[in-house]
mmCIF file of C-alpha atoms in Angstrom:
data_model
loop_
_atom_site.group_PDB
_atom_site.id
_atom_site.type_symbol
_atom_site.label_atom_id
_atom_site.label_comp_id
_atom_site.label_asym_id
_atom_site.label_seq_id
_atom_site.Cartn_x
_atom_site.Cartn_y
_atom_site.Cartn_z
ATOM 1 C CA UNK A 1 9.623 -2.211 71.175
ATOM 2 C CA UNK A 2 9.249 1.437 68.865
ATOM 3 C CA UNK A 3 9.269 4.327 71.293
ATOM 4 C CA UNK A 4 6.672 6.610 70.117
ATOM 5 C CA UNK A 5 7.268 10.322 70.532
ATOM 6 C CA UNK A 6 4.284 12.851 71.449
ATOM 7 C CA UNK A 7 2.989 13.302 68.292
ATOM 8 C CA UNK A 8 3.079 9.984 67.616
ATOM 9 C CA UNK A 9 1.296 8.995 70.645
ATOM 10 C CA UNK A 10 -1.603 11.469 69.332
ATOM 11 C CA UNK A 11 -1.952 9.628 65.718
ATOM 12 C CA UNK A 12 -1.761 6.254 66.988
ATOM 13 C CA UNK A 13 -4.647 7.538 69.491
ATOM 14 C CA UNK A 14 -7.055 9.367 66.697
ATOM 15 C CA UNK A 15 -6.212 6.206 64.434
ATOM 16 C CA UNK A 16 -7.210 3.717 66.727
ATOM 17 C CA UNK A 17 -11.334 2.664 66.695
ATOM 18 C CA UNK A 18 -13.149 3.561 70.162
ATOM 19 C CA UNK A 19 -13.928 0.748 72.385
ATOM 20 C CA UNK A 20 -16.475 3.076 73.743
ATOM 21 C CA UNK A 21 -18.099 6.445 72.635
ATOM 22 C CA UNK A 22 -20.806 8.714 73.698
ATOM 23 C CA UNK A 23 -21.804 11.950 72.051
ATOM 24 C CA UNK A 24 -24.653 14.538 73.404
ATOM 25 C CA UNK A 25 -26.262 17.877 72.793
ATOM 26 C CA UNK A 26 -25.811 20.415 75.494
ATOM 27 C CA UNK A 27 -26.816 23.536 76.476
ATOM 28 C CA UNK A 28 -24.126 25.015 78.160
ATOM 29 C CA UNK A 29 -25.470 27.845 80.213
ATOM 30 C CA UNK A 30 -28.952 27.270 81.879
ATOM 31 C CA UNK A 31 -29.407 31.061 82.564
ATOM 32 C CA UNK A 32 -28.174 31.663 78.977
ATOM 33 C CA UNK A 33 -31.685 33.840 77.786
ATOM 34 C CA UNK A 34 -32.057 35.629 80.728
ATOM 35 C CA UNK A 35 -27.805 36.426 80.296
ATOM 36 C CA UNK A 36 -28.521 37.982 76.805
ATOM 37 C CA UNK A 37 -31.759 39.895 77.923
ATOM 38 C CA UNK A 38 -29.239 41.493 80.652
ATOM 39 C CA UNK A 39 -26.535 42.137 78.181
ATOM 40 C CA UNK A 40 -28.965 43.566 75.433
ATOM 41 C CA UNK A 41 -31.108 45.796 78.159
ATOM 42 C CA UNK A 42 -27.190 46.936 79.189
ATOM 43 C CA UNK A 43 -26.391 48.097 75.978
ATOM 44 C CA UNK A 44 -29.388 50.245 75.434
ATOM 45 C CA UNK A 45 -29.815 51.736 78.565
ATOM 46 C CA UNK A 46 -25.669 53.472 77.590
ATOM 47 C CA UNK A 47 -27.798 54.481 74.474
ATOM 48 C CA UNK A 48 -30.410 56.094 75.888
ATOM 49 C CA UNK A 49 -28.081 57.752 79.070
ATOM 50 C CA UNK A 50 -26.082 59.313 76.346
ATOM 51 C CA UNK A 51 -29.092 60.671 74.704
ATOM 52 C CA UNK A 52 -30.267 62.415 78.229
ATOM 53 C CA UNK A 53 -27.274 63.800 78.304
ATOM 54 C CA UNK A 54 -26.852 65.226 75.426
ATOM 55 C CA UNK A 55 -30.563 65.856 74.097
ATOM 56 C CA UNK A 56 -29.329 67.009 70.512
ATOM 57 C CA UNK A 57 -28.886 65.591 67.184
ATOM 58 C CA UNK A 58 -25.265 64.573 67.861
ATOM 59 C CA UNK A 59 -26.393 63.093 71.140
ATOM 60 C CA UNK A 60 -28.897 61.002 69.051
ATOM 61 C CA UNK A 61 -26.034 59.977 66.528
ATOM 62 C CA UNK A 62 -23.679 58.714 69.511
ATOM 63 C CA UNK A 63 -26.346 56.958 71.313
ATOM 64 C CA UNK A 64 -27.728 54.929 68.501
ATOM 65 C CA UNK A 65 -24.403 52.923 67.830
ATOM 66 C CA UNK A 66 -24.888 51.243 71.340
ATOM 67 C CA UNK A 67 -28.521 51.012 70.836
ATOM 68 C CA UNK A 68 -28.251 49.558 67.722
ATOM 69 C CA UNK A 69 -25.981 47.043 69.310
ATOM 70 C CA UNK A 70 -28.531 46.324 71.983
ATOM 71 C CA UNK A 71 -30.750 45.368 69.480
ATOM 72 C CA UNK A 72 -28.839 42.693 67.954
ATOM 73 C CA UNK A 73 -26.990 41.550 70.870
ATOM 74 C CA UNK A 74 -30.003 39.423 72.511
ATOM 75 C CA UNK A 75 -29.752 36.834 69.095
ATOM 76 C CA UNK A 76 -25.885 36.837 68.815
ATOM 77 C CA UNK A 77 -25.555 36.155 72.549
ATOM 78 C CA UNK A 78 -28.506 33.458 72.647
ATOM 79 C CA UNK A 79 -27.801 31.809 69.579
ATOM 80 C CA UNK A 80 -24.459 32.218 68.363
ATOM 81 C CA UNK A 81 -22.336 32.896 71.449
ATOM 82 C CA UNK A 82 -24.295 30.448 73.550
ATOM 83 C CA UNK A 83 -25.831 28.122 71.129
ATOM 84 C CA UNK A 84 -25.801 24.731 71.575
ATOM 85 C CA UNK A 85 -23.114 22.092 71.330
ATOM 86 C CA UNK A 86 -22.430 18.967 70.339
ATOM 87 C CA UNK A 87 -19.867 17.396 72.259
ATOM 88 C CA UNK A 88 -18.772 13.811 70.474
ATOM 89 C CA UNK A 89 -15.870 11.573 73.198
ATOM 90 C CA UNK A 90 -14.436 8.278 72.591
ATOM 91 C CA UNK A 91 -11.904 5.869 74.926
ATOM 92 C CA UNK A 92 -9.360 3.555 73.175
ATOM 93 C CA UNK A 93 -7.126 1.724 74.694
ATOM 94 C CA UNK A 94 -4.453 4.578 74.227
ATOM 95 C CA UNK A 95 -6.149 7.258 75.566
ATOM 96 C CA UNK A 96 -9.326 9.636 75.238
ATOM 97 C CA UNK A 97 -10.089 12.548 72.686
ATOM 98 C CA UNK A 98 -13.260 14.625 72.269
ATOM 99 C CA UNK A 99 -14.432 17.185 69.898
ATOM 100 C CA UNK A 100 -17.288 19.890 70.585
ATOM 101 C CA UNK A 101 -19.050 22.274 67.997
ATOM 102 C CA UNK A 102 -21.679 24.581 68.174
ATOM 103 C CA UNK A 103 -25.019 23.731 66.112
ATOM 104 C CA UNK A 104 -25.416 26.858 64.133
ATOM 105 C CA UNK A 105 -26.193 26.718 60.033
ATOM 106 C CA UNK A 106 -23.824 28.445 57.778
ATOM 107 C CA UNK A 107 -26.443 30.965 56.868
ATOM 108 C CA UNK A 108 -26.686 32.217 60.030
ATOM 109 C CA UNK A 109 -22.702 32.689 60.277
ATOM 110 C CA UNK A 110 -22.818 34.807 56.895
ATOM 111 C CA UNK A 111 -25.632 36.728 58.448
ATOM 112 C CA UNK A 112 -23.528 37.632 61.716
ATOM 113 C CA UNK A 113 -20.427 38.302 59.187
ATOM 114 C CA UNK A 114 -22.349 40.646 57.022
ATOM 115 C CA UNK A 115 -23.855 42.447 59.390
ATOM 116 C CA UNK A 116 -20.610 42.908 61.178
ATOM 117 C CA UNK A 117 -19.033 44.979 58.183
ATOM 118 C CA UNK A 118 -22.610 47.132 58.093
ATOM 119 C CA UNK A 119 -21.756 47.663 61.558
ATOM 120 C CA UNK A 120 -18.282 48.890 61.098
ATOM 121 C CA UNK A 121 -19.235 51.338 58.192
ATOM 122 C CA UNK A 122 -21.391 52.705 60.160
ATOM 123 C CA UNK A 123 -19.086 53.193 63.346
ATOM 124 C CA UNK A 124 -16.868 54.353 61.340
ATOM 125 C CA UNK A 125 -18.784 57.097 59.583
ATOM 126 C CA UNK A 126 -20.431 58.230 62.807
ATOM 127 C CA UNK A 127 -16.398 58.926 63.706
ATOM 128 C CA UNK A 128 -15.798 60.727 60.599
ATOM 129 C CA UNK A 129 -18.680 62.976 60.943
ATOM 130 C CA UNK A 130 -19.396 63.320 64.280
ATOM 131 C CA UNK A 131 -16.053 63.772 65.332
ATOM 132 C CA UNK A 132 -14.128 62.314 68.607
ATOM 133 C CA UNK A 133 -17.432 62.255 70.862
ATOM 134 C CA UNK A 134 -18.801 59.327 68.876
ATOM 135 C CA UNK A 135 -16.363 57.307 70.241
ATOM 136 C CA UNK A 136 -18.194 57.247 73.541
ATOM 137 C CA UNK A 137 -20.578 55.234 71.830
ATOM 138 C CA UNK A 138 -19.444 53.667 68.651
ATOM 139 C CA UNK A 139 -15.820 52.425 70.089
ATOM 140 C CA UNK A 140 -17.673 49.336 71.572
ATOM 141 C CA UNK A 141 -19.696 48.847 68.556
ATOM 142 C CA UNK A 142 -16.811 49.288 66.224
ATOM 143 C CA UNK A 143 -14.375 46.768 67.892
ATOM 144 C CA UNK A 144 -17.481 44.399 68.801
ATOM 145 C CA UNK A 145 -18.378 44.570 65.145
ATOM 146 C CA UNK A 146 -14.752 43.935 63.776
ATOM 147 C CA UNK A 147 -14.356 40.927 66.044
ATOM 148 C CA UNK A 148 -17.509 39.539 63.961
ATOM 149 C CA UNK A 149 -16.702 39.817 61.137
ATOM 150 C CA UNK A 150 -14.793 36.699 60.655
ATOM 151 C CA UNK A 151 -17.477 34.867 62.933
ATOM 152 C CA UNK A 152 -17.471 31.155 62.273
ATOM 153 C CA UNK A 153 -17.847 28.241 63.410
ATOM 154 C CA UNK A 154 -14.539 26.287 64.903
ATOM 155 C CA UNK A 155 -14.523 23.113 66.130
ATOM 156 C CA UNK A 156 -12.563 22.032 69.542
ATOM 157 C CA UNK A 157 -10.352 18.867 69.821
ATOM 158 C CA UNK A 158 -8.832 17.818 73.030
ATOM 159 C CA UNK A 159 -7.109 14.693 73.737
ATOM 160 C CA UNK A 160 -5.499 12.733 76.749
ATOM 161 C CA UNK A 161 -3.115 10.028 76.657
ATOM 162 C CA UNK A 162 -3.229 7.062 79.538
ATOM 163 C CA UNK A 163 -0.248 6.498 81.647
ATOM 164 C CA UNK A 164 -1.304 3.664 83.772
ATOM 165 C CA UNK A 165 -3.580 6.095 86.622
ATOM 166 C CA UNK A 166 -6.303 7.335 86.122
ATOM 167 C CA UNK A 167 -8.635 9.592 88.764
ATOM 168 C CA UNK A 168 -11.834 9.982 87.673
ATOM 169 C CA UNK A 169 -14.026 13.233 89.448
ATOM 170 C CA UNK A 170 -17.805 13.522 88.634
ATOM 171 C CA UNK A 171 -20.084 16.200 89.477
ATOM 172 C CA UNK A 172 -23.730 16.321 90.279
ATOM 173 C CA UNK A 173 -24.414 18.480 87.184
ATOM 174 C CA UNK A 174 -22.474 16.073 84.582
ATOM 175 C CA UNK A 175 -19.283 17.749 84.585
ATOM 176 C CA UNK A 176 -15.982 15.347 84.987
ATOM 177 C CA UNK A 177 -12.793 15.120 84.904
ATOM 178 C CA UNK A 178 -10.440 12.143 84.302
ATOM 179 C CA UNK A 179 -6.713 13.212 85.633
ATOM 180 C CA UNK A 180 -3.909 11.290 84.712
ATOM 181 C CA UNK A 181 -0.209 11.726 86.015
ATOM 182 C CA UNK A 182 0.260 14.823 83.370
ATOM 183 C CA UNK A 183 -3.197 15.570 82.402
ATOM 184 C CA UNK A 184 -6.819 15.786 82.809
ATOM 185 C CA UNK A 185 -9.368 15.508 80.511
ATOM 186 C CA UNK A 186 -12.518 17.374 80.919
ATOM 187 C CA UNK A 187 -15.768 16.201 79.799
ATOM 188 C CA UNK A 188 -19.515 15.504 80.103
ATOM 189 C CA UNK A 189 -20.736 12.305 80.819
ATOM 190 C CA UNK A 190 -24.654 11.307 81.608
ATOM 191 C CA UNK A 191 -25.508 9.631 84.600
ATOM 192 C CA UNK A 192 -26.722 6.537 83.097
ATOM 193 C CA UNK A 193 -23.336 6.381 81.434
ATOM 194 C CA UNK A 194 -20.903 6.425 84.234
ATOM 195 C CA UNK A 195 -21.101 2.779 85.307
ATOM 196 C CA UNK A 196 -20.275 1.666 81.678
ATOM 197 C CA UNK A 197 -17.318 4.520 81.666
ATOM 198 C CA UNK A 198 -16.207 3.146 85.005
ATOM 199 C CA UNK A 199 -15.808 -0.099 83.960
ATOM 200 C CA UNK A 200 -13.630 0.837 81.032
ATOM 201 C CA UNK A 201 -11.013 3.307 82.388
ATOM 202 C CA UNK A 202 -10.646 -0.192 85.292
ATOM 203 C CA UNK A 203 -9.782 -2.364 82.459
ATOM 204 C CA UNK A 204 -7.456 -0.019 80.606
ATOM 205 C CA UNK A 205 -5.534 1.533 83.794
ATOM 206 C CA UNK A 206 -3.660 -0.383 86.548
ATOM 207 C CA UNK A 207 -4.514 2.522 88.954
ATOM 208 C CA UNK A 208 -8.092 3.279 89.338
ATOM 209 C CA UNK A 209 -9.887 6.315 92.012
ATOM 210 C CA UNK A 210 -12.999 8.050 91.878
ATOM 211 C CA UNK A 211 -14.875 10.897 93.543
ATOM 212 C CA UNK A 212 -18.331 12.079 93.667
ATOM 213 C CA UNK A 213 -18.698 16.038 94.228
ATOM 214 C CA UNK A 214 -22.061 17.620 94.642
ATOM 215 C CA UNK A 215 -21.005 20.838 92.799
ATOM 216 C CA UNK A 216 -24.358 22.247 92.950
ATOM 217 C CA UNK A 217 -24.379 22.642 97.180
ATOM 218 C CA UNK A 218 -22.951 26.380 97.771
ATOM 219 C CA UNK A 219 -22.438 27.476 94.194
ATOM 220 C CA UNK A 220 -22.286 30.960 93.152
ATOM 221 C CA UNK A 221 -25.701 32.278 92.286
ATOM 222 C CA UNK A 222 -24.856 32.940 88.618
ATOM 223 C CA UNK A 223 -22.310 30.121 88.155
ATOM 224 C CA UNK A 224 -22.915 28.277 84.710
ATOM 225 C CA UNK A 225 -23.933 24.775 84.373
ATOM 226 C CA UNK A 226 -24.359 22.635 81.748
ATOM 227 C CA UNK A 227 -27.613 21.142 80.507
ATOM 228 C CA UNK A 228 -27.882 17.991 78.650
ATOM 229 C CA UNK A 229 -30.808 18.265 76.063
ATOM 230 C CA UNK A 230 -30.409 14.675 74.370
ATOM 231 C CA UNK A 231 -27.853 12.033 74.612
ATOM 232 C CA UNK A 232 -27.335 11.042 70.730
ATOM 233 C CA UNK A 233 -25.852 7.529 71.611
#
């Protein structure tokens, strides 16, 4: 019998056809609008504290860049940063893979990326003219709008090979993990799906546990949890 290296392992896994698949649409912060009110209500307070300070024309000039950044912050937060996803996973009998991607059109990716470079022209000039005071406000703005401006979207793969045991955690709020000796393999899997997932990871591994956690019983106030919004299939 061929011993397979690694890599190997990984094309004979992707290669092989599912014997069972689910794929969903999540939300993966429920607080996620109230986060980017916060975050754009932070950003424009530092505006307008920098423009009591310095009640002036040049205060004015410093405190817009983080003002203007408020102001856009509440869509890129709520839509881009914490858009939805669509999380596709499959079993074989070789292993597991998944792949997740956020739902945002093109458009609004050129958008963000065009903006971005407005951004940074303006950061930059308000350096130029202003002098080394603008940096108090426009050194956020600059590297936040830099980092945008190759905004796009990139889709995550992650894989896990079977070795024979498999220990399979599920949480209240749809989170899992299936461990293996080496690895685990995080995903999200429905209630009304678990039975069906149970019964496959039995048949394909000679070493079987599970445990049910109620991860919603003393959580953090402001820990993030996943919402599914529709199971696809």
């Amino acid at each position: 019998m061929e011993i397979l290296d690694k890599e190997q392992q990984l094309e004979r896994l992707y290669a092989t056809t599912p014997v069972y698949e689910w794929e969903l649409i999540v939300n993966p912060m429920h607080f996620r609008t109230k986060f980017a009110c916060l975050l754009s209500l932070t950003f424009t307070f530092i505006g307008v504290g920098i423009f009591i300070l310095l009640p002036s024309l040049k205060g004015l000039m410093i405190a817009s860049s983080p003002i203007i950044v408020g102001s856009l912050m509440y869509p890129w937060s709520r839509y881009l940063l914490n858009a939805d996803k669509r999380h596709y996973y499959a079993i074989n009998k070789y292993g597991m893979y998944s792949t997740s991607e956020q739902i945002i059109s093109e458009i609004a990716y050129t958008i963000v990326r065009r903006s971005a470079w407005v951004g940074c022209a303006i950061c930059v000039f308000a350096a130029i003219f202003i002098g080394p005071m603008a940096f108090v406000g426009a050194g956020g703005a600059a590297l936040m709008s830099f980092t945008m401006t190759n905004f796009r979207s990139v889709p995550h793969k992650s894989q896990c090979l079977f070795d024979g045991y498999v220990n399979f955690e599920y949480y209240k709020s749809c989170k899992s993990f299936i461990n293996t000796k080496e690895k685990f393999f995080a995903c999200i899997i429905p209630e009304e799906k678990i039975a069906a997932i149970e019964s496959i990871l039995i048949q394909l591994n000679e070493t079987f546990e599970k445990e049910y956690i109620d991860d919603f019983e003393d959580a953090p106030k402001f820990q993030a949890f996943p919402v599914i919004l529709e199971i696809v299939r």
